């Protein structure tokens, strides 16, 4: 693990990004922002599982008008999660026409490839930066491979053709993504936006290319960096690809804030992307968000699914309780709970956890020893093992993390 690269610190609402602050977890709504109720509901759900910044689409006048009411309703319910406005194509018009929206948002996200074309590009970018300066808002300049500024790419391709040994298209495209971000950031500074108000991101959907781009970008600047594998996809593919890309970069000390861009399964909650981002950081040892459940994968010795259901129930219970526990039990997020399925590794893993249970495997004695801090404290048996173990977990948390 390499030391974190020192970057400029950016204040997004009440959240510190960069400058040595802990890596921040972000997410984005997929509701129609103009639908205030559904947007508020989803933002609260994302915040409850631990999203520290939430981005919302601001693409219409109705969406811009809804932003202040969304923030107001969140505040009434006790939520102070900073909202980032995601602008494409018409952001300059919306921010200018709806000053309440411009003032209420904690940050603006600008994509240089979508801010305007031809002669309109520079004036429209300038207008958005001037508005950010007026309202004292930070900006994320977010370049995406799928919407790359074609003027930059064309310029670099023309220069490449003049070389004695032209570089391959992939290399020029990588360079165009980085140059687009850096030139836009330099322009923003020329227009008066402080360096400590700028975050950069250069997102594409290819894992190796993303790693190469951020390694290069990190060497060439000290802006705060937002990491994310864009269009990561669905299910295990999206999770694995995001973990692979972000894990490599974070291990090198690169990255100040992350988002896992999962495509939700039909009808599934948007919160999964937050849980995955937290799991990446927690399993790598960078942050802790919720007690970790250690559980075996199961084998021929565990033909019953009892331990699997108990592990799932305990994991869901711990996560569901965290919005309350994080204000009540200091350090509880660092706790480890083991739910093991047989005598092979069960006692050993249970002893290594803060609290653990070793359930009986196939043909084993129908008892379940419980270990707390390496010492067997009780042996459970009968039909209420799950309920009794959950009560023991609650008692352990109260006695070890409660106010003394």
Short mmCIF file of C-alpha atoms in Angstrom, two decimals, residues 15 18 25 35 37 76 99 111 113 138 143 153 155 195 197 202 218 231 234 253 280 310 314 328 330 381-382 384 394:
data_model
loop_
_atom_site.label_atom_id
_atom_site.label_comp_id
_atom_site.label_asym_id
_atom_site.label_seq_id
_atom_site.Cartn_x
_atom_site.Cartn_y
_atom_site.Cartn_z
CA UNK A 15 -17.67 16.95 3.22
CA UNK A 18 -8.76 15.29 -0.98
CA UNK A 25 -18.13 7.47 -1.22
CA UNK A 35 -40.23 14.32 -9.07
CA UNK A 37 -40.91 12.98 -3.55
CA UNK A 76 -36.59 18.96 7.42
CA UNK A 99 -30.30 31.12 -9.07
CA UNK A 111 -18.45 17.53 -18.85
CA UNK A 113 -17.41 17.27 -24.15
CA UNK A 138 -16.69 23.72 -6.33
CA UNK A 143 -14.39 13.82 -18.87
CA UNK A 153 -9.19 14.66 -29.99
CA UNK A 155 -6.21 18.45 -32.58
CA UNK A 195 -7.55 25.22 -7.45
CA UNK A 197 -12.55 24.25 -5.95
CA UNK A 202 -11.53 10.85 -16.46
CA UNK A 218 -2.11 11.67 -11.06
CA UNK A 231 -20.83 2.10 -17.36
CA UNK A 234 -24.76 -5.22 -14.07
CA UNK A 253 -2.53 6.16 -3.31
CA UNK A 280 -13.98 -2.03 -1.65
CA UNK A 310 -28.00 -16.80 9.65
CA UNK A 314 -26.93 -10.97 10.69
CA UNK A 328 -24.54 5.75 19.49
CA UNK A 330 -18.28 4.75 18.59
CA UNK A 381 -28.64 -25.37 20.98
CA UNK A 382 -32.25 -25.88 19.99
CA UNK A 384 -33.75 -20.44 18.62
CA UNK A 394 -26.48 -6.79 20.55
#
